[in-house]
Each structure stands twice: as C-alpha cells, then as structure tokens.
Amino acid sequence: MNETTDDKPTSAPPPAKKGFSGLHVFGIVLLTIIVTVGIGYWWLSHYVFPDNFEPVTLNASEQNSLNSKLNTLGIDTQGGGSAGPLKPEPYSEEGASREVRFSERELNGMLANNTDLAQRLAVDLSDDLLSAVLLVPFEEGFPVLGGRTVRVNAGVELSFANGRPLVKLKGVSLMGVPIPNAWLGNLKNVDLVNEFGANPGFWQSFAAGVDYIQVQDGRLLVRLKE
C-alpha cells in the first residue's frame, strides 16, 4: 500500500544564521582603533613625554613651620646669614628634640626650592611606603630615548619592627613597566638593614642611630637615638 505524500510532516526551514552585519563589524573595528589610539596617547603623554610637575607652594604658616624644623636641624633658612652674626654659645643637648617630623607637602616644598628638582621629582607618603616619581631627561645622542624625558617610579617600604628599622625596595618602573628583579640586583622585597647591617658601613650605622621610624599617609617621623 502506497503512502501519500500528504501524510508526511513538512520539514521546518533551517533557522537563519545570526552574525554581525557589515555595519556591526565596521563599528567594532572603529571602536578598537579609537580605544587603541586613546591608550597609546595616554601612555606616551604619561610616561614618554610627561609634563613637568607643578612645584608645591607652601602657605605662610606651612613655610614658617618648615623653617622652624630646618633651623632646629641647623639648616639656615634665612638665605645666608641675614639673621645677624653668629654668637658663641656652649654646646648642650639638654632639652634637645631627637624627633624629626615632616609632612608630604613639606618634603615636596623643600624640593621646590631646588631649581633642578622642582619640576622633576615628587614624593608620596603612605602607610609604611615612601614613593617617588622622577622625570629623567635623556641627551640627544642617547640610543632610542635620546631627547626624550622618561618617567621613573620607585617605592621603598619604611617601617620599624623587632627593635630596628626595616627598609625594603618594593620596585622600580620605567615608563610604567616594572624593571625585573634581576636587573635590580635581586634587591626587591629584601630587608636591606637585615641583609647588609651586619657588616660595618652605611646600613649598620643607619640602624644603630634610629630609635624609631614611621611613615603614615602624608607624614614621616624619625626618632634618633642618643
């Protein structure tokens, strides 16, 4: 017995293939180009052709406070003896403060007084971390980077633990690219006082003379031993 074709179910048409239209592809390519150019411009302007820093200008109260601290350390802030001739006096440590306190603005304010560093070096203080940004100009004859100013970032951990100061290099970046630890002499995250303080030299003398050191957000405190 022959089956009629009317009893057979009709097959559904294949689903239409979904995909990006030519307009969608053009939009994605255009967006990718815009993002790439934007990131490239930011990277070049931020790291390869960075603008000079704006020097920190202290107000009158901040400048007077800084001058007082510097005078306590024996640093002349009067511009070459304008305060009058020196008077002889007997040496005494009685009542002398052994603490040195500076704010982040004061440190950058001192840098602003140096015409060579005013617009090329900036210091940041955060908890247990001292960071610095330095703009390094290269001479015209230097390979690849000749005539350019390059941005260098560095961070150093500063704290006090187990009765002695702790100093660790956290890293150095060149144009936003971290420098490998091997190129830094494998000194990243190494306690420099513990590593080199056992031998006579700078780190041993530094540790022996520091009674306490603390870096907080915007503040630096160093207390010296007798």
mmCIF file of C-alpha atoms in Angstrom:
data_model
loop_
_atom_site.group_PDB
_atom_site.id
_atom_site.type_symbol
_atom_site.label_atom_id
_atom_site.label_comp_id
_atom_site.label_asym_id
_atom_site.label_seq_id
_atom_site.Cartn_x
_atom_site.Cartn_y
_atom_site.Cartn_z
ATOM 1 C CA MET A 1 0.000 0.000 0.000
ATOM 2 C CA ASN A 2 1.473 3.306 -1.078
ATOM 3 C CA GLU A 3 1.693 6.160 1.437
ATOM 4 C CA THR A 4 0.518 9.512 0.228
ATOM 5 C CA THR A 5 2.832 12.419 0.446
ATOM 6 C CA ASP A 6 0.130 14.469 2.199
ATOM 7 C CA ASP A 7 0.606 12.425 5.389
ATOM 8 C CA LYS A 8 4.309 13.372 5.683
ATOM 9 C CA PRO A 9 5.077 16.326 8.009
ATOM 10 C CA THR A 10 6.627 19.243 6.241
ATOM 11 C CA SER A 11 10.203 19.951 7.402
ATOM 12 C CA ALA A 12 10.758 23.343 9.062
ATOM 13 C CA PRO A 13 13.005 25.743 7.188
ATOM 14 C CA PRO A 14 16.547 25.952 8.641
ATOM 15 C CA PRO A 15 16.994 28.796 11.141
ATOM 16 C CA ALA A 16 18.567 31.900 9.752
ATOM 17 C CA LYS A 17 22.214 32.236 10.706
ATOM 18 C CA LYS A 18 22.826 35.049 13.123
ATOM 19 C CA GLY A 19 26.006 37.072 12.830
ATOM 20 C CA PHE A 20 27.487 40.501 12.647
ATOM 21 C CA SER A 21 26.422 42.628 9.789
ATOM 22 C CA GLY A 22 28.915 44.696 7.867
ATOM 23 C CA LEU A 23 27.874 47.760 9.868
ATOM 24 C CA HIS A 24 28.477 45.939 13.162
ATOM 25 C CA VAL A 25 31.952 44.838 12.069
ATOM 26 C CA PHE A 26 32.808 48.382 10.989
ATOM 27 C CA GLY A 27 31.655 49.748 14.350
ATOM 28 C CA ILE A 28 33.741 47.214 16.301
ATOM 29 C CA VAL A 29 36.852 47.966 14.240
ATOM 30 C CA LEU A 30 36.324 51.718 14.632
ATOM 31 C CA LEU A 31 35.853 51.385 18.394
ATOM 32 C CA THR A 32 39.003 49.237 18.677
ATOM 33 C CA ILE A 33 41.025 51.854 16.778
ATOM 34 C CA ILE A 34 39.718 54.682 18.986
ATOM 35 C CA VAL A 35 40.490 52.774 22.207
ATOM 36 C CA THR A 36 43.969 51.800 20.968
ATOM 37 C CA VAL A 37 44.803 55.375 19.952
ATOM 38 C CA GLY A 38 43.484 56.692 23.283
ATOM 39 C CA ILE A 39 45.532 54.241 25.337
ATOM 40 C CA GLY A 40 48.609 54.917 23.200
ATOM 41 C CA TYR A 41 48.222 58.679 23.603
ATOM 42 C CA TRP A 42 47.787 58.335 27.370
ATOM 43 C CA TRP A 43 50.832 56.080 27.650
ATOM 44 C CA LEU A 44 53.024 58.403 25.568
ATOM 45 C CA SER A 45 51.907 61.568 27.358
ATOM 46 C CA HIS A 46 52.121 59.954 30.803
ATOM 47 C CA TYR A 47 55.394 58.038 30.534
ATOM 48 C CA VAL A 48 57.364 59.001 27.396
ATOM 49 C CA PHE A 49 56.516 62.704 27.053
ATOM 50 C CA PRO A 50 55.304 63.598 30.564
ATOM 51 C CA ASP A 51 54.656 67.167 31.602
ATOM 52 C CA ASN A 52 56.821 68.645 34.335
ATOM 53 C CA PHE A 53 55.376 68.515 37.833
ATOM 54 C CA GLU A 54 53.859 71.623 39.342
ATOM 55 C CA PRO A 55 56.044 72.517 42.355
ATOM 56 C CA VAL A 56 54.352 72.517 45.758
ATOM 57 C CA THR A 57 53.910 76.021 47.137
ATOM 58 C CA LEU A 58 53.604 76.199 50.912
ATOM 59 C CA ASN A 59 51.449 78.839 52.514
ATOM 60 C CA ALA A 60 52.935 81.206 55.105
ATOM 61 C CA SER A 61 52.017 79.008 58.075
ATOM 62 C CA GLU A 62 53.419 75.854 56.459
ATOM 63 C CA GLN A 63 56.620 77.656 55.430
ATOM 64 C CA ASN A 64 57.175 79.010 58.952
ATOM 65 C CA SER A 65 56.661 75.520 60.412
ATOM 66 C CA LEU A 66 59.140 74.041 57.915
ATOM 67 C CA ASN A 67 61.702 76.787 58.576
ATOM 68 C CA SER A 68 61.458 76.120 62.311
ATOM 69 C CA LYS A 69 62.133 72.399 61.780
ATOM 70 C CA LEU A 70 65.072 73.096 59.468
ATOM 71 C CA ASN A 71 66.544 75.651 61.877
ATOM 72 C CA THR A 72 66.336 73.035 64.638
ATOM 73 C CA LEU A 73 68.415 70.738 62.407
ATOM 74 C CA GLY A 74 70.974 73.512 61.912
ATOM 75 C CA ILE A 75 69.918 74.357 58.342
ATOM 76 C CA ASP A 76 69.977 78.060 57.513
ATOM 77 C CA THR A 77 66.664 79.247 56.069
ATOM 78 C CA GLN A 78 67.487 82.959 56.137
ATOM 79 C CA GLY A 79 69.426 82.998 52.885
ATOM 80 C CA GLY A 80 72.987 83.447 54.043
ATOM 81 C CA GLY A 81 73.182 84.933 57.489
ATOM 82 C CA SER A 82 70.586 87.679 57.260
ATOM 83 C CA ALA A 83 69.613 86.912 60.859
ATOM 84 C CA GLY A 84 72.818 88.567 62.061
ATOM 85 C CA PRO A 85 76.302 87.459 63.108
ATOM 86 C CA LEU A 86 76.748 84.173 64.941
ATOM 87 C CA LYS A 87 77.184 84.326 68.694
ATOM 88 C CA PRO A 88 79.384 81.869 70.575
ATOM 89 C CA GLU A 89 77.487 79.537 72.866
ATOM 90 C CA PRO A 90 78.338 76.415 74.909
ATOM 91 C CA TYR A 91 77.269 73.093 73.447
ATOM 92 C CA SER A 92 74.403 71.346 75.200
ATOM 93 C CA GLU A 93 71.944 68.565 74.369
ATOM 94 C CA GLU A 94 69.663 69.374 77.277
ATOM 95 C CA GLY A 95 66.094 69.764 76.111
ATOM 96 C CA ALA A 96 67.019 68.971 72.502
ATOM 97 C CA SER A 97 64.403 67.088 70.496
ATOM 98 C CA ARG A 98 65.532 63.903 68.788
ATOM 99 C CA GLU A 99 62.453 63.627 66.618
ATOM 100 C CA VAL A 100 62.264 64.738 63.006
ATOM 101 C CA ARG A 101 58.765 65.159 61.572
ATOM 102 C CA PHE A 102 57.928 66.189 58.034
ATOM 103 C CA SER A 103 54.703 66.208 56.092
ATOM 104 C CA GLU A 104 54.487 65.180 52.454
ATOM 105 C CA ARG A 105 53.866 68.792 51.474
ATOM 106 C CA GLU A 106 56.920 69.940 53.411
ATOM 107 C CA LEU A 107 59.164 67.409 51.674
ATOM 108 C CA ASN A 108 57.889 68.439 48.267
ATOM 109 C CA GLY A 109 58.100 72.077 49.317
ATOM 110 C CA MET A 110 61.814 71.604 50.042
ATOM 111 C CA LEU A 111 62.240 70.032 46.608
ATOM 112 C CA ALA A 112 60.520 73.061 45.101
ATOM 113 C CA ASN A 113 63.375 75.232 46.405
ATOM 114 C CA ASN A 114 65.804 73.254 44.246
ATOM 115 C CA THR A 115 65.520 74.573 40.697
ATOM 116 C CA ASP A 116 66.885 71.326 39.215
ATOM 117 C CA LEU A 117 64.404 69.061 41.008
ATOM 118 C CA ALA A 118 61.378 71.307 41.480
ATOM 119 C CA GLN A 119 59.540 70.083 38.385
ATOM 120 C CA ARG A 120 61.152 66.654 38.030
ATOM 121 C CA LEU A 121 60.799 64.906 41.410
ATOM 122 C CA ALA A 122 57.748 64.330 43.594
ATOM 123 C CA VAL A 123 57.478 62.334 46.831
ATOM 124 C CA ASP A 124 54.433 60.483 48.157
ATOM 125 C CA LEU A 125 53.977 59.191 51.711
ATOM 126 C CA SER A 126 51.516 56.420 52.507
ATOM 127 C CA ASP A 127 51.364 53.808 55.257
ATOM 128 C CA ASP A 128 54.846 52.216 55.546
ATOM 129 C CA LEU A 129 55.669 53.319 51.996
ATOM 130 C CA LEU A 130 57.729 56.149 50.534
ATOM 131 C CA SER A 131 57.219 56.544 46.790
ATOM 132 C CA ALA A 132 58.957 58.843 44.347
ATOM 133 C CA VAL A 133 58.334 59.852 40.749
ATOM 134 C CA LEU A 134 61.299 61.175 38.792
ATOM 135 C CA LEU A 135 61.389 62.639 35.292
ATOM 136 C CA VAL A 136 64.708 61.784 33.653
ATOM 137 C CA PRO A 137 65.715 63.715 30.516
ATOM 138 C CA PHE A 138 67.979 61.856 28.072
ATOM 139 C CA GLU A 139 70.536 63.610 25.900
ATOM 140 C CA GLU A 140 70.012 63.748 22.152
ATOM 141 C CA GLY A 141 72.726 61.189 21.406
ATOM 142 C CA PHE A 142 71.305 58.528 23.734
ATOM 143 C CA PRO A 143 70.074 55.422 21.830
ATOM 144 C CA VAL A 144 66.294 55.139 21.296
ATOM 145 C CA LEU A 145 65.365 57.542 24.114
ATOM 146 C CA GLY A 146 67.571 60.452 23.000
ATOM 147 C CA GLY A 147 65.920 63.825 23.510
ATOM 148 C CA ARG A 148 63.025 62.358 25.479
ATOM 149 C CA THR A 149 62.010 62.695 29.119
ATOM 150 C CA VAL A 150 61.166 59.372 30.761
ATOM 151 C CA ARG A 151 59.041 58.797 33.855
ATOM 152 C CA VAL A 152 60.594 56.605 36.573
ATOM 153 C CA ASN A 153 58.587 55.375 39.593
ATOM 154 C CA ALA A 154 60.075 53.793 42.699
ATOM 155 C CA GLY A 155 58.763 52.630 46.055
ATOM 156 C CA VAL A 156 60.538 51.862 49.341
ATOM 157 C CA GLU A 157 58.922 50.284 52.381
ATOM 158 C CA LEU A 158 59.908 52.085 55.594
ATOM 159 C CA SER A 159 58.817 50.800 58.995
ATOM 160 C CA PHE A 160 60.113 49.715 62.400
ATOM 161 C CA ALA A 161 59.981 46.131 63.652
ATOM 162 C CA ASN A 162 61.831 43.960 66.153
ATOM 163 C CA GLY A 163 63.691 46.936 67.581
ATOM 164 C CA ARG A 164 65.220 48.129 64.308
ATOM 165 C CA PRO A 165 64.261 49.970 61.137
ATOM 166 C CA LEU A 166 63.069 47.990 58.154
ATOM 167 C CA VAL A 167 63.893 49.204 54.643
ATOM 168 C CA LYS A 168 62.728 47.294 51.556
ATOM 169 C CA LEU A 169 62.854 48.260 47.904
ATOM 170 C CA LYS A 170 59.369 47.479 46.581
ATOM 171 C CA GLY A 171 60.240 48.084 42.962
ATOM 172 C CA VAL A 172 61.223 50.457 40.179
ATOM 173 C CA SER A 173 59.225 51.087 36.994
ATOM 174 C CA LEU A 174 60.454 52.657 33.785
ATOM 175 C CA MET A 175 57.728 54.200 31.602
ATOM 176 C CA GLY A 176 55.161 52.169 33.549
ATOM 177 C CA VAL A 177 56.983 48.855 33.016
ATOM 178 C CA PRO A 178 58.337 47.221 36.207
ATOM 179 C CA ILE A 179 62.066 46.525 35.995
ATOM 180 C CA PRO A 180 62.920 42.839 36.578
ATOM 181 C CA ASN A 181 64.261 41.969 40.000
ATOM 182 C CA ALA A 182 67.446 40.545 38.439
ATOM 183 C CA TRP A 183 68.215 43.963 36.928
ATOM 184 C CA LEU A 184 67.900 45.483 40.382
ATOM 185 C CA GLY A 185 70.478 43.129 41.848
ATOM 186 C CA ASN A 186 67.712 40.886 43.290
ATOM 187 C CA LEU A 187 67.057 43.519 45.956
ATOM 188 C CA LYS A 188 63.259 43.724 45.624
ATOM 189 C CA ASN A 189 61.494 42.997 48.917
ATOM 190 C CA VAL A 190 64.814 42.391 50.634
ATOM 191 C CA ASP A 191 65.251 43.888 54.123
ATOM 192 C CA LEU A 192 68.354 45.964 53.399
ATOM 193 C CA VAL A 193 69.146 46.546 57.074
ATOM 194 C CA ASN A 194 68.978 42.829 57.835
ATOM 195 C CA GLU A 195 70.906 41.937 54.659
ATOM 196 C CA PHE A 196 73.741 44.434 54.961
ATOM 197 C CA GLY A 197 73.538 45.733 58.543
ATOM 198 C CA ALA A 198 75.779 43.009 59.962
ATOM 199 C CA ASN A 199 78.827 44.471 58.212
ATOM 200 C CA PRO A 200 80.338 47.878 59.005
ATOM 201 C CA GLY A 201 79.015 50.510 56.678
ATOM 202 C CA PHE A 202 76.025 52.696 55.953
ATOM 203 C CA TRP A 203 73.230 50.288 56.843
ATOM 204 C CA GLN A 204 74.796 49.276 60.154
ATOM 205 C CA SER A 205 75.334 52.925 61.143
ATOM 206 C CA PHE A 206 71.842 53.878 59.959
ATOM 207 C CA ALA A 207 70.170 51.172 62.052
ATOM 208 C CA ALA A 208 72.295 51.954 65.082
ATOM 209 C CA GLY A 209 71.264 55.606 65.047
ATOM 210 C CA VAL A 210 67.491 55.213 64.506
ATOM 211 C CA ASP A 211 65.317 54.660 67.558
ATOM 212 C CA TYR A 212 62.026 54.662 65.638
ATOM 213 C CA ILE A 213 60.728 55.398 62.151
ATOM 214 C CA GLN A 214 57.170 55.608 60.894
ATOM 215 C CA VAL A 215 55.594 56.543 57.582
ATOM 216 C CA GLN A 216 51.885 57.293 57.552
ATOM 217 C CA ASP A 217 49.593 58.802 54.979
ATOM 218 C CA GLY A 218 51.236 62.173 54.331
ATOM 219 C CA ARG A 219 53.557 62.024 57.382
ATOM 220 C CA LEU A 220 57.143 60.961 58.154
ATOM 221 C CA LEU A 221 58.510 60.546 61.687
ATOM 222 C CA VAL A 222 62.103 59.643 62.545
ATOM 223 C CA ARG A 223 63.299 59.463 66.179
ATOM 224 C CA LEU A 224 67.051 59.299 66.677
ATOM 225 C CA LYS A 225 68.981 57.585 69.462
ATOM 226 C CA GLU A 226 71.306 59.363 71.839
#
